[in-house]
Amino acid sequence: MPNDVNTTRVALGDRSYDIQFGSGNRAGLASFLRERTDSLHAVLITDANVDQLYADQLGDQLTDNGWGVHILVVEAGERSKSAEVATELWETMLAEGASRQSVVLAVGGGVVGDLAGFVAATFSRGLDLFQVPTTLLAQVDSSVGGKVGINLPSAKNMVGAFWQPCGVLVDVDVLKTLPDREFRAGLAEVVKYGVILDANFFAYLEQHSDAIHAQDPSTLHVIVERCCRLKADVVENDERDLTGHRAVLNYGHTFAHAFEAAGNYGSLLHGEAVSLGIMCAARLARRIGRIDKTFVDRQRTLLENLKLPLAPPDFDADQLVELMHHDKKVDGGRLRFVLPDRMGHVELVEDVRIEDVLAALKE
Ligand code: NAD
Ligand code: GLY
C-alpha cells in the first residue's frame, strides 16, 4: 500500500462516509471496499476511455480478492448521461443478476459518477455506491456530496437524486493520463473553492501555479484534499440544497450553464464554462458595488496563469439571459446569483438588474 494516504470524513449521520486521498492508492481498492461493505458483487460502471486505462485493472484486482465483477462500459461524453443509457444499464444489471446485495462502483469522470450514481440510487430501490473519480473535476467536486442524475434533451441534470456514496477513493496518479484540456477545465472548480470559501487557499493557488501545471503529486494532493474538505463542510450543512448554503458551490454557474447551453454542450467543457462564468459573476459583483477592481483582476490573473479561458465565444447576450432563467436558483421567475463580497466569501443575491447582467456579459 503506498505511503501518504489521508482520509477525511463527510459527516452525515447514517449516511457518513470517508474520502481517501493518495497517489497510487487505487492499488488498495479491494481493502478500501472490504472495510466498508460485506458485498462480494460489484457492478463497475465506466466509460470507454477509462475502461482500458484503469477500470479493467481495478476489476481484476477485485476478482483476485474474491469479488464477482461485471464491468459495464458506456460511451465517453455528456450524451451518456441520458435516460436511454440509464435504461440500458438497468436492463444489463438485471440480466447479469445484480441484486440488493450488489454495489455500484463508478470509475470515471463526472459523467460516469453522475450516471452510475443515478443508476445505483434507482436500481432495485437503491444499491450502495462507491466512487473512484478519475478526472480533476470529479476528484474535487462531483464525486462528493451525493448529487447524481441524468440530463433531459432540453435540460441538464434535470432528473436525479441525492444518493451519497459509501466511500470515495481519490488517486491523483490517474490524472497523469487526463488530456491537458480536461485537467485545466477541472482547475476552474478549484479556483471557485478559493473564491467562495477560503482566501488562504486562493493565495496558495496563486503561489503554486507552476507546480499545478507540472502536476506535482504533492501539490495535487493538497489541492484535491482541500477542495473535498471545503465541499464536505458545505454538504454537511445543507445536504439537500435547501437553505441556500449549498448554493454557494454554484458561483459562476448561472452564467456557465447558459454558455454551455448556448454552445449546445459541444463547444465548451463544463470547467471552461465555469471559468468564463466566474469572471462574469465577479464583474457583476463589481458593477453592483460588492467588490472592487483589484478582486476582479486577482481572479482573472489566477485563471490566466492556469491557462483557463476568459473570453466567451460570441453568443447573443439576450439569448444567454433567457437561458439563465432555466437555472435551478431562479425563484418566482427572478434570477439569483452567487456573488462575492470579499475573497473567500459569497452570498446568494436577489434583485439583480438585467441591465447589470447584460453589462457583465459584454464587459
Ligand atoms: P467526463 O466525465 O466527461 O470526463 C472527461 C473526459 O476525460 C472523458 O472523455 C473521459 O473518458 C476522460 N477521462 C476520465 N478520466 C480520465 C483519465 N484519468 N485519463 C484519461 N482520460 C480520462 O467529464 P468531467 O469533467 O469529469 O465531468 C463533467 C460532468 O460532471 C458533467 O456532466 C457535470 O454536470 C457533472 N458534475 C456533477 C457534479 C455533481 O455534484 N454531481 C458537480 C460538477 C459537475
Ligand atoms: N456541484 C454543486 C453541488 O454539489 O451542489
Short mmCIF file of C-alpha atoms and ligand atoms in Angstrom, two decimals:
data_model
loop_
_atom_site.label_atom_id
_atom_site.label_comp_id
_atom_site.label_asym_id
_atom_site.label_seq_id
_atom_site.Cartn_x
_atom_site.Cartn_y
_atom_site.Cartn_z
CA MET A 1 0.00 0.00 0.00
CA PRO A 2 1.51 3.40 -0.95
CA ASN A 3 2.50 5.90 1.73
CA ASP A 4 0.81 9.20 2.28
CA VAL A 5 -2.80 8.12 2.23
CA ASN A 6 -5.09 10.57 4.02
CA THR A 7 -8.75 10.30 4.80
CA THR A 8 -11.42 12.87 5.53
CA ARG A 9 -14.94 12.09 6.64
CA VAL A 10 -18.20 13.54 5.35
CA ALA A 11 -20.34 13.56 8.49
CA LEU A 12 -23.97 12.95 7.57
CA GLY A 13 -25.24 10.71 10.35
CA ASP A 14 -26.01 7.24 8.99
CA ARG A 15 -25.03 8.42 5.51
CA SER A 16 -21.49 9.40 6.60
CA TYR A 17 -18.53 8.26 4.50
CA ASP A 18 -14.80 8.61 4.00
CA ILE A 19 -12.91 10.19 1.14
CA GLN A 20 -9.46 8.64 0.81
CA PHE A 21 -6.66 10.58 -0.95
CA GLY A 22 -3.35 9.29 -2.20
CA SER A 23 -1.08 8.71 -5.14
CA GLY A 24 -1.20 5.09 -6.29
CA ASN A 25 -3.77 4.19 -3.62
CA ARG A 26 -6.12 2.62 -6.17
CA ALA A 27 -3.94 -0.47 -5.63
CA GLY A 28 -5.75 -0.73 -2.28
CA LEU A 29 -9.30 -0.51 -3.68
CA ALA A 30 -10.25 -4.04 -2.59
CA SER A 31 -9.31 -3.34 1.06
CA PHE A 32 -11.00 0.09 0.92
CA LEU A 33 -14.23 -1.63 -0.13
CA ARG A 34 -13.82 -4.57 2.26
CA GLU A 35 -13.65 -2.15 5.21
CA ARG A 36 -16.95 -0.60 4.14
CA THR A 37 -19.17 -3.34 2.73
CA ASP A 38 -19.92 -7.04 3.13
CA SER A 39 -20.89 -7.30 -0.53
CA LEU A 40 -18.95 -9.52 -2.91
CA HIS A 41 -20.59 -8.42 -6.15
CA ALA A 42 -19.69 -5.19 -7.89
CA VAL A 43 -21.24 -3.58 -10.94
CA LEU A 44 -18.35 -1.45 -12.15
CA ILE A 45 -19.59 1.33 -14.43
CA THR A 46 -17.05 3.21 -16.51
CA ASP A 47 -16.59 4.84 -19.92
CA ALA A 48 -14.70 3.57 -22.95
CA ASN A 49 -11.57 5.68 -22.24
CA VAL A 50 -11.27 4.87 -18.56
CA ASP A 51 -12.09 1.20 -19.11
CA GLN A 52 -8.80 0.48 -20.84
CA LEU A 53 -6.75 2.79 -18.65
CA TYR A 54 -7.94 1.80 -15.19
CA ALA A 55 -11.30 0.06 -14.87
CA ASP A 56 -10.15 -3.27 -16.29
CA GLN A 57 -7.25 -3.45 -13.81
CA LEU A 58 -9.48 -2.44 -10.91
CA GLY A 59 -11.95 -5.15 -11.93
CA ASP A 60 -9.11 -7.72 -11.95
CA GLN A 61 -7.98 -6.55 -8.51
CA LEU A 62 -11.47 -7.15 -7.12
CA THR A 63 -11.78 -10.54 -8.85
CA ASP A 64 -8.42 -11.56 -7.33
CA ASN A 65 -9.89 -10.65 -3.95
CA GLY A 66 -12.93 -12.87 -4.29
CA TRP A 67 -15.42 -10.46 -5.85
CA GLY A 68 -17.78 -11.18 -8.70
CA VAL A 69 -17.42 -8.19 -11.02
CA HIS A 70 -19.46 -7.03 -14.00
CA ILE A 71 -17.91 -4.17 -15.94
CA LEU A 72 -20.42 -2.05 -17.85
CA VAL A 73 -18.88 0.40 -20.31
CA VAL A 74 -20.70 3.45 -21.67
CA GLU A 75 -19.52 5.80 -24.40
CA ALA A 76 -17.37 8.65 -23.13
CA GLY A 77 -19.05 12.05 -23.04
CA GLU A 78 -22.01 14.00 -21.72
CA ARG A 79 -24.50 12.26 -24.05
CA SER A 80 -24.22 9.12 -21.92
CA LYS A 81 -25.95 10.95 -19.06
CA SER A 82 -29.30 10.05 -20.62
CA ALA A 83 -32.45 8.09 -19.80
CA GLU A 84 -31.63 5.73 -22.70
CA VAL A 85 -28.21 4.81 -21.34
CA ALA A 86 -29.57 4.51 -17.77
CA THR A 87 -32.23 2.10 -19.09
CA GLU A 88 -29.57 0.00 -20.86
CA LEU A 89 -27.60 -0.17 -17.61
CA TRP A 90 -30.68 -1.19 -15.56
CA GLU A 91 -31.53 -3.90 -18.12
CA THR A 92 -27.98 -5.26 -18.21
CA MET A 93 -27.76 -5.29 -14.43
CA LEU A 94 -30.99 -7.26 -14.25
CA ALA A 95 -29.75 -9.72 -16.91
CA GLU A 96 -26.40 -10.13 -15.12
CA GLY A 97 -28.08 -10.92 -11.82
CA ALA A 98 -27.40 -7.74 -9.85
CA SER A 99 -29.33 -7.69 -6.59
CA ARG A 100 -29.82 -5.58 -3.45
CA GLN A 101 -26.54 -7.09 -2.20
CA SER A 102 -24.55 -5.76 -5.19
CA VAL A 103 -22.63 -2.48 -5.02
CA VAL A 104 -22.16 0.00 -7.84
CA LEU A 105 -18.63 1.23 -8.41
CA ALA A 106 -18.33 4.40 -10.53
CA VAL A 107 -14.88 4.59 -12.12
CA GLY A 108 -14.53 7.69 -14.28
CA GLY A 109 -15.19 11.41 -14.54
CA GLY A 110 -18.27 13.36 -13.56
CA VAL A 111 -20.34 11.84 -16.38
CA VAL A 112 -19.77 8.29 -15.13
CA GLY A 113 -20.14 9.37 -11.48
CA ASP A 114 -23.47 11.13 -12.06
CA LEU A 115 -24.86 8.36 -14.30
CA ALA A 116 -23.66 5.39 -12.24
CA GLY A 117 -24.79 7.18 -9.08
CA PHE A 118 -28.25 7.66 -10.57
CA VAL A 119 -28.42 4.01 -11.59
CA ALA A 120 -27.28 3.00 -8.07
CA ALA A 121 -29.93 5.24 -6.49
CA THR A 122 -32.73 3.74 -8.56
CA PHE A 123 -31.96 0.08 -9.39
CA SER A 124 -33.89 -2.20 -7.05
CA ARG A 125 -34.72 0.95 -4.97
CA GLY A 126 -31.12 1.69 -4.24
CA LEU A 127 -27.72 -0.02 -4.17
CA ASP A 128 -24.64 1.03 -2.24
CA LEU A 129 -22.40 3.26 -4.31
CA PHE A 130 -18.63 3.81 -4.30
CA GLN A 131 -16.88 6.48 -6.34
CA VAL A 132 -13.41 6.27 -7.88
CA PRO A 133 -13.17 9.65 -9.65
CA THR A 134 -10.60 9.87 -12.44
CA THR A 135 -10.84 13.49 -13.65
CA LEU A 136 -9.75 16.52 -11.64
CA LEU A 137 -13.31 17.85 -11.79
CA ALA A 138 -14.70 14.62 -10.39
CA GLN A 139 -12.00 14.43 -7.71
CA VAL A 140 -12.61 17.96 -6.41
CA ASP A 141 -16.34 18.20 -6.89
CA SER A 142 -18.75 15.74 -8.47
CA SER A 143 -17.79 12.53 -6.62
CA VAL A 144 -18.55 14.15 -3.25
CA GLY A 145 -21.92 15.30 -1.98
CA GLY A 146 -24.37 12.81 -3.44
CA LYS A 147 -25.89 14.75 -6.34
CA VAL A 148 -26.46 12.12 -9.03
CA GLY A 149 -28.50 12.36 -12.20
CA ILE A 150 -29.01 12.40 -15.92
CA ASN A 151 -29.91 15.05 -18.49
CA LEU A 152 -33.14 15.60 -20.39
CA PRO A 153 -32.66 16.55 -24.04
CA SER A 154 -33.70 20.10 -23.12
CA ALA A 155 -32.27 20.44 -19.60
CA LYS A 156 -29.03 19.33 -17.98
CA ASN A 157 -29.10 17.41 -14.68
CA MET A 158 -32.91 17.68 -14.60
CA VAL A 159 -33.64 14.13 -13.39
CA GLY A 160 -31.75 12.87 -10.39
CA ALA A 161 -31.47 12.17 -6.71
CA PHE A 162 -29.41 12.79 -3.62
CA TRP A 163 -27.60 9.50 -3.14
CA GLN A 164 -24.49 9.67 -1.01
CA PRO A 165 -21.69 7.25 -1.80
CA CYS A 166 -20.47 4.83 0.89
CA GLY A 167 -16.88 5.83 0.13
CA VAL A 168 -14.79 7.82 -2.35
CA LEU A 169 -11.26 6.77 -3.34
CA VAL A 170 -9.22 9.58 -4.91
CA ASP A 171 -5.93 8.61 -6.56
CA VAL A 172 -4.22 11.69 -8.06
CA ASP A 173 -1.91 9.39 -10.01
CA VAL A 174 -4.66 8.76 -12.59
CA LEU A 175 -4.63 12.44 -13.57
CA LYS A 176 -1.36 11.80 -15.46
CA THR A 177 -3.31 10.38 -18.40
CA LEU A 178 -6.01 13.06 -18.38
CA PRO A 179 -5.91 15.24 -21.52
CA ASP A 180 -4.42 18.65 -20.70
CA ARG A 181 -7.61 20.48 -21.66
CA GLU A 182 -9.66 18.35 -19.21
CA PHE A 183 -7.10 18.92 -16.45
CA ARG A 184 -7.22 22.70 -16.90
CA ALA A 185 -11.02 22.67 -17.01
CA GLY A 186 -11.04 21.00 -13.58
CA LEU A 187 -8.89 23.82 -12.24
CA ALA A 188 -11.76 26.27 -12.72
CA GLU A 189 -13.71 24.48 -9.97
CA VAL A 190 -10.57 24.55 -7.81
CA VAL A 191 -10.30 28.34 -8.16
CA LYS A 192 -14.02 28.54 -7.37
CA TYR A 193 -13.46 26.96 -3.94
CA GLY A 194 -10.84 29.58 -3.08
CA VAL A 195 -13.09 32.47 -4.05
CA ILE A 196 -16.21 31.20 -2.30
CA LEU A 197 -14.82 29.70 0.89
CA ASP A 198 -11.11 30.05 1.54
CA ALA A 199 -8.95 33.14 0.87
CA ASN A 200 -5.82 31.31 2.10
CA PHE A 201 -6.42 28.52 -0.40
CA PHE A 202 -6.82 31.13 -3.16
CA ALA A 203 -3.41 32.56 -2.16
CA TYR A 204 -1.94 29.02 -2.16
CA LEU A 205 -3.14 28.56 -5.75
CA GLU A 206 -1.59 31.90 -6.73
CA GLN A 207 1.73 30.82 -5.24
CA HIS A 208 1.74 27.31 -6.72
CA SER A 209 0.54 27.75 -10.29
CA ASP A 210 3.85 26.36 -11.69
CA ALA A 211 3.64 23.22 -9.53
CA ILE A 212 -0.01 22.85 -10.54
CA HIS A 213 0.91 22.97 -14.23
CA ALA A 214 3.69 20.44 -13.63
CA GLN A 215 1.06 18.25 -11.91
CA ASP A 216 3.34 17.83 -8.91
CA PRO A 217 1.66 14.97 -6.97
CA SER A 218 2.07 16.53 -3.52
CA THR A 219 0.57 19.84 -4.73
CA LEU A 220 -2.31 17.98 -6.38
CA HIS A 221 -2.82 16.01 -3.19
CA VAL A 222 -3.09 19.27 -1.16
CA ILE A 223 -5.50 20.73 -3.69
CA VAL A 224 -7.92 17.81 -4.00
CA GLU A 225 -7.93 17.25 -0.27
CA ARG A 226 -8.65 20.92 0.49
CA CYS A 227 -11.41 21.14 -2.15
CA CYS A 228 -13.09 17.95 -0.91
CA ARG A 229 -12.94 19.15 2.70
CA LEU A 230 -14.46 22.50 1.73
CA LYS A 231 -17.21 20.75 -0.23
CA ALA A 232 -17.80 18.27 2.59
CA ASP A 233 -18.29 21.16 5.06
CA VAL A 234 -20.90 22.71 2.78
CA VAL A 235 -22.70 19.39 2.20
CA GLU A 236 -22.74 18.65 5.92
CA ASN A 237 -24.54 21.98 6.45
CA ASP A 238 -27.06 21.69 3.63
CA GLU A 239 -27.08 18.16 2.24
CA ARG A 240 -30.24 18.61 0.17
CA ASP A 241 -29.62 22.12 -1.12
CA LEU A 242 -32.47 23.56 0.93
CA THR A 243 -31.09 26.50 2.91
CA GLY A 244 -29.10 28.32 0.24
CA HIS A 245 -25.81 27.29 1.86
CA ARG A 246 -25.03 24.61 -0.76
CA ALA A 247 -25.89 27.11 -3.49
CA VAL A 248 -22.53 28.83 -2.85
CA LEU A 249 -20.97 25.95 -4.83
CA ASN A 250 -22.73 27.38 -7.84
CA TYR A 251 -20.59 30.54 -8.01
CA GLY A 252 -20.39 31.47 -11.72
CA HIS A 253 -22.62 28.56 -12.70
CA THR A 254 -25.69 30.60 -13.69
CA PHE A 255 -23.55 32.15 -16.41
CA ALA A 256 -21.65 28.89 -17.06
CA HIS A 257 -24.77 26.80 -17.67
CA ALA A 258 -26.05 29.42 -20.13
CA PHE A 259 -22.71 29.34 -22.01
CA GLU A 260 -22.82 25.53 -22.14
CA ALA A 261 -26.42 25.53 -23.39
CA ALA A 262 -25.72 28.26 -25.97
CA GLY A 263 -22.87 26.11 -27.30
CA ASN A 264 -25.19 23.06 -27.42
CA TYR A 265 -22.97 21.35 -24.82
CA GLY A 266 -20.41 20.78 -27.54
CA SER A 267 -18.06 23.74 -27.76
CA LEU A 268 -17.10 24.30 -24.12
CA LEU A 269 -16.12 21.86 -21.39
CA HIS A 270 -18.01 22.42 -18.13
CA GLY A 271 -14.90 23.74 -16.37
CA GLU A 272 -14.16 26.14 -19.23
CA ALA A 273 -17.70 27.48 -18.98
CA VAL A 274 -17.17 27.84 -15.21
CA SER A 275 -14.02 29.90 -15.81
CA LEU A 276 -15.99 32.25 -18.08
CA GLY A 277 -18.91 32.20 -15.65
CA ILE A 278 -16.93 33.15 -12.56
CA MET A 279 -15.39 36.06 -14.49
CA CYS A 280 -18.90 37.28 -15.40
CA ALA A 281 -20.02 36.84 -11.79
CA ALA A 282 -17.02 38.80 -10.48
CA ARG A 283 -17.71 41.61 -12.98
CA LEU A 284 -21.37 41.63 -11.96
CA ALA A 285 -20.39 41.81 -8.28
CA ARG A 286 -18.10 44.74 -9.03
CA ARG A 287 -20.79 46.51 -11.04
CA ILE A 288 -23.21 46.41 -8.14
CA GLY A 289 -20.54 47.58 -5.71
CA ARG A 290 -19.84 44.39 -3.75
CA ILE A 291 -16.16 44.10 -4.66
CA ASP A 292 -13.52 46.31 -6.26
CA LYS A 293 -11.40 46.08 -9.41
CA THR A 294 -8.45 44.54 -7.51
CA PHE A 295 -10.58 41.47 -6.69
CA VAL A 296 -11.65 41.03 -10.31
CA ASP A 297 -8.06 41.45 -11.54
CA ARG A 298 -6.75 38.94 -8.99
CA GLN A 299 -9.26 36.31 -10.06
CA ARG A 300 -8.56 37.00 -13.76
CA THR A 301 -4.78 36.72 -13.27
CA LEU A 302 -5.07 33.37 -11.47
CA LEU A 303 -7.37 31.94 -14.17
CA GLU A 304 -4.99 33.28 -16.83
CA ASN A 305 -1.97 31.71 -15.11
CA LEU A 306 -3.83 28.41 -15.01
CA LYS A 307 -4.47 28.79 -18.76
CA LEU A 308 -8.23 28.93 -18.45
CA PRO A 309 -10.39 30.78 -21.00
CA LEU A 310 -11.56 34.28 -20.09
CA ALA A 311 -13.35 35.48 -23.23
CA PRO A 312 -16.63 33.75 -24.08
CA PRO A 313 -17.46 32.77 -27.66
CA ASP A 314 -19.63 35.29 -29.45
CA PHE A 315 -23.02 34.26 -28.02
CA ASP A 316 -26.05 36.54 -28.14
CA ALA A 317 -26.36 38.21 -24.70
CA ASP A 318 -30.19 38.30 -24.75
CA GLN A 319 -30.28 34.58 -25.54
CA LEU A 320 -27.89 33.93 -22.65
CA VAL A 321 -30.14 35.82 -20.22
CA GLU A 322 -33.10 33.79 -21.44
CA LEU A 323 -31.15 30.56 -20.88
CA MET A 324 -30.24 31.74 -17.37
CA HIS A 325 -33.92 31.62 -16.47
CA HIS A 326 -33.68 27.79 -16.60
CA ASP A 327 -31.26 27.93 -13.67
CA LYS A 328 -32.39 25.96 -10.61
CA LYS A 329 -31.76 29.02 -8.40
CA VAL A 330 -34.45 31.02 -10.23
CA ASP A 331 -37.11 31.94 -7.70
CA GLY A 332 -40.53 33.13 -8.89
CA GLY A 333 -39.06 34.00 -12.29
CA ARG A 334 -36.30 36.14 -10.73
CA LEU A 335 -32.64 35.38 -11.35
CA ARG A 336 -30.44 34.91 -8.30
CA PHE A 337 -26.66 34.97 -8.35
CA VAL A 338 -23.94 33.74 -6.02
CA LEU A 339 -21.67 36.78 -5.70
CA PRO A 340 -18.56 37.55 -3.64
CA ASP A 341 -18.22 40.45 -1.22
CA ARG A 342 -14.63 39.59 -0.27
CA MET A 343 -12.11 36.86 -1.11
CA GLY A 344 -13.32 33.60 0.47
CA HIS A 345 -16.91 34.71 0.97
CA VAL A 346 -20.01 34.73 -1.27
CA GLU A 347 -23.76 35.23 -0.81
CA LEU A 348 -26.87 34.41 -2.80
CA VAL A 349 -28.02 37.78 -4.18
CA GLU A 350 -31.54 38.56 -5.39
CA ASP A 351 -32.91 41.56 -7.26
CA VAL A 352 -30.02 41.88 -9.69
CA ARG A 353 -30.99 44.17 -12.59
CA ILE A 354 -30.94 42.53 -16.04
CA GLU A 355 -29.06 45.59 -17.37
CA ASP A 356 -26.21 44.78 -14.97
CA VAL A 357 -26.22 41.13 -16.04
CA LEU A 358 -26.08 42.14 -19.71
CA ALA A 359 -23.29 44.61 -18.98
CA ALA A 360 -21.29 41.95 -17.08
CA LEU A 361 -21.66 39.65 -20.09
CA LYS A 362 -20.48 42.29 -22.56
CA GLU A 363 -17.70 43.93 -20.47
P1 NAD B 1 -16.17 13.44 -18.17
O1 NAD B 1 -16.67 12.50 -17.17
O2 NAD B 1 -16.86 13.51 -19.49
O3 NAD B 1 -14.63 13.15 -18.39
C1 NAD B 1 -13.91 13.94 -19.33
C2 NAD B 1 -13.13 13.06 -20.33
O4 NAD B 1 -11.98 12.56 -19.68
C3 NAD B 1 -13.91 11.88 -20.85
O5 NAD B 1 -13.60 11.71 -22.21
C4 NAD B 1 -13.31 10.71 -20.06
O6 NAD B 1 -13.40 9.49 -20.76
C5 NAD B 1 -11.90 11.13 -19.89
N1 NAD B 1 -11.19 10.63 -18.72
C6 NAD B 1 -11.66 10.49 -17.46
N2 NAD B 1 -10.68 10.17 -16.63
C7 NAD B 1 -9.55 10.05 -17.37
C8 NAD B 1 -8.21 9.76 -17.08
N3 NAD B 1 -7.79 9.58 -15.83
N4 NAD B 1 -7.32 9.70 -18.10
C9 NAD B 1 -7.73 9.95 -19.38
N5 NAD B 1 -8.97 10.27 -19.71
C10 NAD B 1 -9.87 10.32 -18.72
O7 NAD B 1 -16.17 14.95 -17.62
P2 NAD B 1 -15.96 15.59 -16.17
O8 NAD B 1 -15.46 16.96 -16.43
O9 NAD B 1 -15.20 14.71 -15.27
O10 NAD B 1 -17.45 15.67 -15.58
C11 NAD B 1 -18.41 16.51 -16.14
C12 NAD B 1 -19.76 16.10 -15.61
O11 NAD B 1 -19.77 16.26 -14.19
C13 NAD B 1 -20.91 16.94 -16.13
O12 NAD B 1 -21.93 16.08 -16.56
C14 NAD B 1 -21.37 17.74 -14.93
O13 NAD B 1 -22.76 18.02 -14.96
C15 NAD B 1 -21.02 16.81 -13.80
N6 NAD B 1 -20.85 17.45 -12.49
C16 NAD B 1 -21.54 16.93 -11.45
C17 NAD B 1 -21.40 17.48 -10.19
C18 NAD B 1 -22.11 16.86 -9.03
O14 NAD B 1 -22.08 17.43 -7.92
N7 NAD B 1 -22.71 15.72 -9.20
C19 NAD B 1 -20.55 18.59 -9.99
C20 NAD B 1 -19.86 19.09 -11.08
C21 NAD B 1 -20.02 18.53 -12.35
N1 GLY B 2 -21.75 20.89 -7.64
C1 GLY B 2 -22.76 21.55 -6.86
C2 GLY B 2 -23.23 20.73 -5.70
O1 GLY B 2 -22.76 19.66 -5.45
O2 GLY B 2 -24.10 21.18 -5.00
#
